[in-house]
Amino acid sequence: MKKRLIVIVLDGFGIGAMEDARLARPGDEKADTLRSILKDYPDLKLPALERLGLMNAYGEESAFMKFSPEANFGSCELMHFGADTFMGHQEIMGTLPKKPEVHPFQEKADTVKAHLESNGHQVQVIERQGLRYLLVDHYVTVADNLEADLGMCYNVTAPLDLISFEEEYAIAKKVREVVTVGRVIVFGGTGNTMEDLWNAEEVKEGRFIGIASAKSKSYDHGYQCRHLGYGVDQNVQAPTILTKAGYDCTLIGKVADIVSNDRGLSISGVPTQEVMDLTFRETVAMNQGFLCTNVQETDLAGHSQSTMVYKKILEIADQGISRLIPELTSQDILVIMADHGNDPSIGHSKHTRECVPLLVYKKGITGRRLGRRKTLSDIGATVCDYFSTDAPQNGESFLPVLKN
């Protein structure tokens, strides 16, 4: 008999600010992604999410969506620092988040240079306007990320016609070993040159220097990318634990790009209809295992500050969930959740530190309250518990609440 646990992450779909938002992210104490959408579209109707307990988790009804007496529902707080898609998904998979530090690359350039040289790499210091970054093995730049919050990430960039992604990735892993910022992002594409990278060089705020990602032409052809998070060890996460135990693991959408799944199947994709169709197809194909899908366009709607787009994407996702539920057996579990908030009406285009819904469907199990969970890692812990494998690094299973 089939036994599957499916998690669908509606990226950025928060249900109200966390209690620590006032101190952790001033301004976010007013965030409420669902409220903002309902304010502009009070007639919003999401039948599947309503049935699964969205309004129960939210704590109040709207004009067209009511509490569901049969729902198994709760909510989750974020344990990771801030409100981040990458770290949110690492937390979901069972990582115990470590608080990253914020440093301009200038503060770490000497340490990174020495570590790379001690591991046999050639390192040249590039200096512009009194700021430094590194050129490693002739083709790989190591510098500030200029797209995220400054000082939170470093980029490792290269033209992949001149050096393989595997070689570039090996350099990035060495950088990761000696820096404490949130992410080291390694990426590159084909068809561009070192001249394109030099032309993309930028300085921001007089303290940060890097290669502007979009201007580097890395995205144009043959793009490859990996994110290396601070304190992230794939060996203590659900996908690695499950696949080592012989279970299938399929990651769909953005989660396929940011969570390690070396022994499983990872399928990238952004359009919501495509992602939900893939989720249906791969759920039907799976016999026993774990499937996680990220619906990224909800997050993109938040970034674009459009409640109209957010509403449309939620409706597409809801239709996909409605289609999926009849395919589930009594041995399957479906989890709908988010990774953080992204309030489209808060006045900026960044993520917001919000609690997220936790909606759980299991045929024959109704009316269970899962409470306010302290970490997204409870999902990873539940997945591993369901398949009787080793537990991940972090989290507490809510499986006992679902048992008869």
Coordinates of C-alpha atoms in Angstrom, one line a residue:
M1 CA 0.0 0.0 0.0
K2 CA 1.1 3.5 -0.7
K3 CA 2.5 5.6 2.2
R4 CA 3.4 9.1 1.3
L5 CA 3.8 12.4 3.3
I6 CA 3.4 15.4 1.1
V7 CA 4.2 19.0 2.2
I8 CA 3.2 22.0 0.2
V9 CA 4.8 25.2 1.2
L10 CA 2.9 28.4 0.2
D11 CA 6.0 30.5 0.2
G12 CA 5.5 33.8 2.1
F13 CA 1.9 33.0 3.2
G14 CA 2.0 34.3 6.8
I15 CA -1.0 34.6 9.2
G16 CA 0.2 37.3 11.6
A17 CA 3.3 38.8 13.1
M18 CA 5.3 36.7 15.6
E19 CA 5.5 38.1 19.2
D20 CA 9.2 38.8 18.8
A21 CA 8.8 40.8 15.5
R22 CA 8.9 44.2 17.2
L23 CA 12.4 43.5 18.5
A24 CA 13.7 41.1 15.8
R25 CA 12.4 43.1 12.8
P26 CA 11.0 46.5 13.8
G27 CA 8.0 47.3 11.6
D28 CA 7.0 43.6 11.1
E29 CA 4.8 43.7 14.3
K30 CA 2.1 45.0 12.0
A31 CA 2.5 42.3 9.4
D32 CA -0.4 40.0 8.4
T33 CA -0.2 38.6 4.9
L34 CA -3.6 36.9 4.9
R35 CA -5.3 40.0 6.5
S36 CA -3.9 42.2 3.7
I37 CA -5.2 40.0 1.0
L38 CA -8.6 39.7 2.6
K39 CA -8.8 43.5 3.1
D40 CA -8.5 44.1 -0.6
Y41 CA -10.5 40.9 -1.6
P42 CA -13.0 40.1 1.1
D43 CA -14.7 37.8 -1.3
L44 CA -11.7 35.5 -1.5
K45 CA -12.7 31.9 -1.6
L46 CA -10.2 29.0 -1.2
P47 CA -12.3 25.9 -0.8
A48 CA -9.5 23.4 -0.2
L49 CA -7.6 25.6 2.2
E50 CA -10.9 26.5 4.0
R51 CA -11.8 22.8 4.4
L52 CA -8.3 22.1 5.7
G53 CA -8.6 24.7 8.4
L54 CA -7.0 27.9 7.1
M55 CA -9.4 30.1 9.0
N56 CA -9.1 27.9 12.1
A57 CA -5.3 28.5 12.1
Y58 CA -5.8 32.2 11.4
G59 CA -8.2 32.5 14.4
E60 CA -11.1 34.3 12.7
E61 CA -13.5 33.9 9.8
S62 CA -13.9 36.0 6.7
A63 CA -17.1 36.9 4.9
F64 CA -16.7 33.9 2.5
M65 CA -14.4 31.5 4.5
K66 CA -15.4 29.9 7.7
F67 CA -14.0 27.6 10.4
S68 CA -13.9 24.0 9.5
P69 CA -15.0 21.6 12.3
E70 CA -13.2 18.7 10.7
A71 CA -9.8 20.4 10.2
N72 CA -6.6 19.3 11.8
F73 CA -4.8 22.6 12.3
G74 CA -2.2 24.6 14.1
S75 CA 0.4 27.2 13.4
C76 CA 4.2 27.4 13.4
E77 CA 6.6 30.0 14.7
L78 CA 10.0 30.6 12.9
M79 CA 13.1 29.6 14.9
H80 CA 15.5 30.9 12.2
F81 CA 16.7 34.5 12.4
G82 CA 14.7 37.0 10.4
A83 CA 12.3 35.7 7.7
D84 CA 14.1 33.8 5.0
T85 CA 13.1 31.3 2.3
F86 CA 16.4 29.5 2.3
M87 CA 16.7 29.1 6.1
G88 CA 13.0 28.5 6.4
H89 CA 13.3 25.4 4.3
Q90 CA 16.4 24.2 6.1
E91 CA 14.4 24.5 9.3
I92 CA 11.5 22.7 7.8
M93 CA 13.8 19.8 6.9
G94 CA 15.1 19.5 10.5
T95 CA 18.0 21.9 10.9
L96 CA 18.5 23.7 14.2
P97 CA 19.0 27.3 13.0
K98 CA 22.1 29.2 14.0
K99 CA 22.1 32.9 14.1
P100 CA 24.3 34.2 11.3
E101 CA 26.6 37.3 11.6
V102 CA 26.7 40.3 9.3
H103 CA 30.1 41.2 7.9
P104 CA 31.2 43.1 4.8
F105 CA 33.5 40.8 2.8
Q106 CA 36.3 43.3 3.7
E107 CA 36.3 41.9 7.2
K108 CA 36.8 38.3 6.0
A109 CA 38.9 38.7 2.8
D110 CA 42.2 37.9 4.5
T111 CA 40.8 34.8 6.3
V112 CA 39.2 33.5 3.2
K113 CA 42.3 34.1 1.1
A114 CA 44.6 32.3 3.6
H115 CA 42.2 29.3 3.9
L116 CA 41.9 28.9 0.1
E117 CA 45.7 29.2 -0.4
S118 CA 46.3 26.6 2.4
N119 CA 44.1 24.3 0.3
G120 CA 46.1 24.7 -2.8
H121 CA 44.2 27.4 -4.6
Q122 CA 45.7 30.4 -6.4
V123 CA 44.2 33.7 -5.0
Q124 CA 44.6 37.2 -6.4
V125 CA 43.3 40.2 -4.5
I126 CA 41.3 42.6 -6.7
E127 CA 41.2 46.2 -5.2
R128 CA 38.8 48.9 -6.3
Q129 CA 38.0 52.2 -4.5
G130 CA 39.9 50.9 -1.4
L131 CA 37.8 47.7 -1.3
R132 CA 39.0 44.2 -1.9
Y133 CA 37.5 41.0 -3.3
L134 CA 39.2 37.8 -4.5
L135 CA 39.8 36.0 -7.8
V136 CA 40.5 32.3 -7.2
D137 CA 42.1 30.0 -9.8
H138 CA 41.8 32.7 -12.5
Y139 CA 38.1 32.5 -13.0
V140 CA 36.2 32.5 -9.7
T141 CA 35.3 35.7 -7.9
V142 CA 34.5 35.8 -4.1
A143 CA 32.8 39.0 -3.0
D144 CA 29.8 40.6 -1.3
N145 CA 26.3 39.7 -2.5
L146 CA 24.7 43.0 -3.5
E147 CA 21.1 41.8 -3.9
A148 CA 20.2 40.5 -0.4
D149 CA 20.5 42.6 2.8
L150 CA 24.1 43.8 2.6
G151 CA 26.6 41.8 4.7
M152 CA 24.3 38.8 5.0
C153 CA 25.6 36.8 2.0
Y154 CA 28.7 36.3 -0.1
N155 CA 28.7 35.4 -3.7
V156 CA 31.0 33.0 -5.5
T157 CA 30.7 33.7 -9.3
A158 CA 32.3 32.2 -12.4
P159 CA 31.8 31.8 -16.2
L160 CA 31.1 28.1 -16.5
D161 CA 32.7 27.9 -20.0
L162 CA 36.1 28.5 -18.3
I163 CA 35.7 26.4 -15.1
S164 CA 33.3 23.7 -14.2
F165 CA 30.5 24.2 -11.7
E166 CA 31.9 21.3 -9.6
E167 CA 35.3 23.1 -9.3
E168 CA 33.6 26.4 -8.4
Y169 CA 31.4 24.6 -5.9
A170 CA 34.5 23.1 -4.2
I171 CA 35.9 26.6 -3.8
A172 CA 32.6 27.9 -2.3
K173 CA 32.6 25.1 0.2
K174 CA 36.0 26.2 1.4
V175 CA 34.7 29.7 1.7
R176 CA 31.8 28.4 3.8
E177 CA 34.1 26.7 6.2
V178 CA 35.6 30.0 7.5
V179 CA 32.7 32.6 7.2
T180 CA 29.7 33.1 9.5
V181 CA 27.3 35.1 7.2
G182 CA 23.9 33.5 6.5
R183 CA 24.7 32.2 3.0
V184 CA 27.5 31.6 0.6
I185 CA 25.8 31.5 -2.9
V186 CA 27.7 29.8 -5.6
F187 CA 26.5 30.3 -9.2
G188 CA 27.5 30.7 -12.8
G189 CA 26.3 30.4 -16.4
T190 CA 27.6 29.6 -19.8
G191 CA 28.1 32.0 -22.7
N192 CA 29.5 34.8 -20.6
T193 CA 33.2 35.8 -20.0
M194 CA 35.4 37.3 -17.3
E195 CA 34.9 40.6 -19.0
D196 CA 31.2 40.3 -18.3
L197 CA 32.0 39.8 -14.6
W198 CA 34.3 42.8 -14.5
N199 CA 31.6 45.0 -16.2
A200 CA 29.2 43.8 -13.5
E201 CA 31.4 45.0 -10.6
E202 CA 29.6 47.4 -8.2
V203 CA 30.3 49.2 -4.9
K204 CA 27.5 49.9 -2.5
E205 CA 27.5 52.2 0.5
G206 CA 31.2 52.5 0.3
R207 CA 31.7 49.2 2.2
F208 CA 30.4 46.5 0.0
I209 CA 31.9 45.3 -3.4
G210 CA 30.7 42.5 -5.6
I211 CA 29.6 41.3 -9.0
A212 CA 26.0 42.3 -9.6
S213 CA 24.3 39.0 -10.4
A214 CA 21.9 40.1 -13.2
K215 CA 24.6 42.2 -14.9
S216 CA 27.1 39.3 -14.9
K217 CA 25.0 37.5 -17.6
S218 CA 25.1 34.3 -15.5
Y219 CA 21.4 33.9 -15.8
D220 CA 21.3 34.0 -19.6
H221 CA 22.4 30.4 -20.4
G222 CA 23.4 27.3 -18.5
Y223 CA 22.7 28.8 -15.1
Q224 CA 23.6 26.6 -12.1
C225 CA 23.4 27.6 -8.4
R226 CA 23.7 26.3 -4.9
H227 CA 23.2 28.0 -1.6
L228 CA 25.4 27.0 1.3
G229 CA 23.8 28.1 4.6
Y230 CA 25.4 28.8 8.0
G231 CA 25.2 25.8 10.2
V232 CA 23.4 23.7 7.6
D233 CA 24.3 20.0 7.5
Q234 CA 22.3 17.9 5.0
N235 CA 23.1 14.7 6.9
V236 CA 20.7 15.7 9.8
Q237 CA 17.9 16.7 7.5
A238 CA 14.8 14.7 6.5
P239 CA 15.7 14.2 2.8
T240 CA 19.1 12.7 3.5
I241 CA 17.9 10.6 6.4
L242 CA 14.9 9.2 4.4
T243 CA 16.8 8.4 1.2
K244 CA 19.6 6.7 3.2
A245 CA 16.9 4.5 4.8
G246 CA 15.6 3.6 1.3
Y247 CA 12.6 5.9 1.0
D248 CA 11.9 8.1 -2.0
C249 CA 12.3 11.9 -1.6
T250 CA 11.0 14.3 -4.3
L251 CA 11.5 18.1 -4.1
I252 CA 9.6 20.3 -6.5
G253 CA 9.8 24.1 -7.1
K254 CA 12.3 26.4 -5.4
V255 CA 12.9 23.9 -2.6
A256 CA 14.6 21.7 -5.2
D257 CA 17.2 24.5 -5.6
I258 CA 17.9 25.2 -2.0
V259 CA 17.6 21.9 -0.1
S260 CA 20.2 19.0 -0.6
N261 CA 18.6 15.8 -1.9
D262 CA 21.6 13.9 -3.4
R263 CA 19.8 10.5 -3.5
G264 CA 16.4 11.8 -4.4
L265 CA 14.6 13.6 -7.2
S266 CA 14.7 17.4 -7.4
I267 CA 12.6 19.2 -10.0
S268 CA 12.9 23.0 -10.3
G269 CA 10.0 25.2 -11.4
V270 CA 8.3 28.5 -10.8
P271 CA 4.9 28.7 -12.5
T272 CA 2.3 27.6 -9.9
Q273 CA 0.2 25.6 -12.3
E274 CA 3.2 23.7 -13.5
V275 CA 4.4 23.1 -9.9
M276 CA 1.0 21.8 -8.8
D277 CA 0.8 19.6 -11.9
L278 CA 4.2 18.2 -11.1
T279 CA 3.1 17.6 -7.5
F280 CA 0.1 15.6 -8.6
R281 CA 2.1 13.6 -11.1
E282 CA 4.9 12.8 -8.7
T283 CA 2.6 12.0 -5.8
V284 CA 0.8 9.4 -8.1
A285 CA 4.1 8.0 -9.1
M286 CA 5.5 7.6 -5.6
N287 CA 4.9 4.5 -3.6
Q288 CA 6.5 5.2 -0.2
G289 CA 8.2 8.4 0.6
F290 CA 8.3 12.2 1.2
L291 CA 7.4 14.9 -1.3
C292 CA 7.9 18.6 -0.7
T293 CA 6.7 21.3 -3.0
N294 CA 7.4 25.1 -2.8
V295 CA 4.9 27.4 -4.4
Q296 CA 7.2 30.3 -5.1
E297 CA 4.8 32.7 -6.8
T298 CA 3.0 33.5 -3.6
D299 CA 6.3 34.9 -2.4
L300 CA 6.9 36.8 -5.6
A301 CA 3.5 38.4 -5.3
G302 CA 4.4 39.6 -1.9
H303 CA 7.7 41.0 -3.2
S304 CA 5.8 42.8 -6.0
Q305 CA 3.4 44.2 -3.3
S306 CA 0.4 43.0 -5.3
T307 CA -2.6 41.5 -3.4
M308 CA -4.3 40.9 -6.7
V309 CA -1.5 38.6 -7.9
Y310 CA -1.3 37.0 -4.5
K311 CA -5.0 36.2 -4.7
K312 CA -4.7 34.7 -8.2
I313 CA -1.8 32.5 -7.2
L314 CA -3.5 31.3 -4.1
E315 CA -6.6 30.3 -6.2
I316 CA -4.4 28.3 -8.6
A317 CA -2.6 26.5 -5.6
D318 CA -6.0 25.8 -4.0
Q319 CA -7.3 24.2 -7.1
G320 CA -4.2 22.0 -7.2
I321 CA -4.7 21.0 -3.6
S322 CA -8.3 20.1 -4.4
R323 CA -7.2 17.9 -7.2
L324 CA -4.6 16.2 -5.0
I325 CA -6.8 15.3 -2.0
P326 CA -8.9 12.5 -3.7
E327 CA -5.7 10.7 -4.7
L328 CA -4.6 10.3 -1.0
T329 CA -5.1 7.0 0.8
S330 CA -5.7 6.4 4.5
Q331 CA -1.9 5.9 4.8
D332 CA -1.0 9.3 3.4
I333 CA -0.5 12.6 5.1
L334 CA -0.8 16.1 3.4
V335 CA 0.7 19.1 5.1
I336 CA 0.0 22.7 3.9
M337 CA 2.2 25.4 5.5
A338 CA 4.5 28.4 4.7
D339 CA 8.1 29.4 5.5
H340 CA 7.6 33.0 6.6
G341 CA 5.4 36.0 5.7
N342 CA 5.5 38.4 2.8
D343 CA 2.8 41.0 3.6
P344 CA 2.1 42.8 0.2
S345 CA 0.6 45.8 2.0
I346 CA 3.2 46.5 4.7
G347 CA 5.0 49.2 2.7
H348 CA 8.1 47.4 1.7
S349 CA 9.0 44.5 -0.6
K350 CA 10.8 42.3 2.0
H351 CA 9.8 39.2 3.8
T352 CA 7.9 39.6 7.1
R353 CA 8.4 37.7 10.3
E354 CA 5.0 36.0 10.8
C355 CA 3.6 32.8 12.1
V356 CA 2.5 30.4 9.4
P357 CA -0.5 28.1 9.1
L358 CA -0.1 24.4 9.7
L359 CA -2.9 22.4 8.0
V360 CA -2.8 18.6 8.1
Y361 CA -5.0 16.2 6.2
K362 CA -5.2 12.5 6.9
K363 CA -8.1 10.5 5.7
G364 CA -10.3 9.5 8.7
I365 CA -8.6 11.8 11.1
T366 CA -10.5 15.0 12.0
G367 CA -10.7 17.8 14.6
R368 CA -7.2 17.6 15.9
R369 CA -5.5 20.7 17.3
L370 CA -1.8 20.8 16.7
G371 CA -1.2 24.0 18.7
R372 CA 1.4 26.7 18.2
R373 CA 4.6 24.9 17.2
K374 CA 7.8 26.5 18.2
T375 CA 9.7 25.6 15.0
L376 CA 9.2 24.7 11.4
S377 CA 11.4 21.7 12.1
D378 CA 8.4 19.9 13.6
I379 CA 7.6 19.0 10.0
G380 CA 10.9 17.3 9.4
A381 CA 10.6 15.5 12.7
T382 CA 7.1 14.3 11.8
V383 CA 8.2 13.1 8.4
C384 CA 11.0 11.0 9.9
D385 CA 8.8 9.7 12.7
Y386 CA 6.2 8.6 10.1
F387 CA 8.7 6.5 8.3
S388 CA 10.4 5.3 11.6
T389 CA 13.8 6.6 10.7
D390 CA 16.4 8.5 12.7
A391 CA 15.2 11.9 13.8
P392 CA 16.5 15.1 12.3
Q393 CA 18.6 17.5 14.3
N394 CA 15.7 19.6 15.4
G395 CA 11.9 19.5 15.9
E396 CA 9.2 17.5 17.7
S397 CA 6.9 15.2 15.8
F398 CA 3.1 16.0 15.9
L399 CA 2.3 12.5 14.7
P400 CA 1.0 11.4 18.1
V401 CA -1.7 14.1 17.8
L402 CA -3.0 12.5 14.6
K403 CA -3.1 8.9 15.9
N404 CA -6.5 7.4 16.8

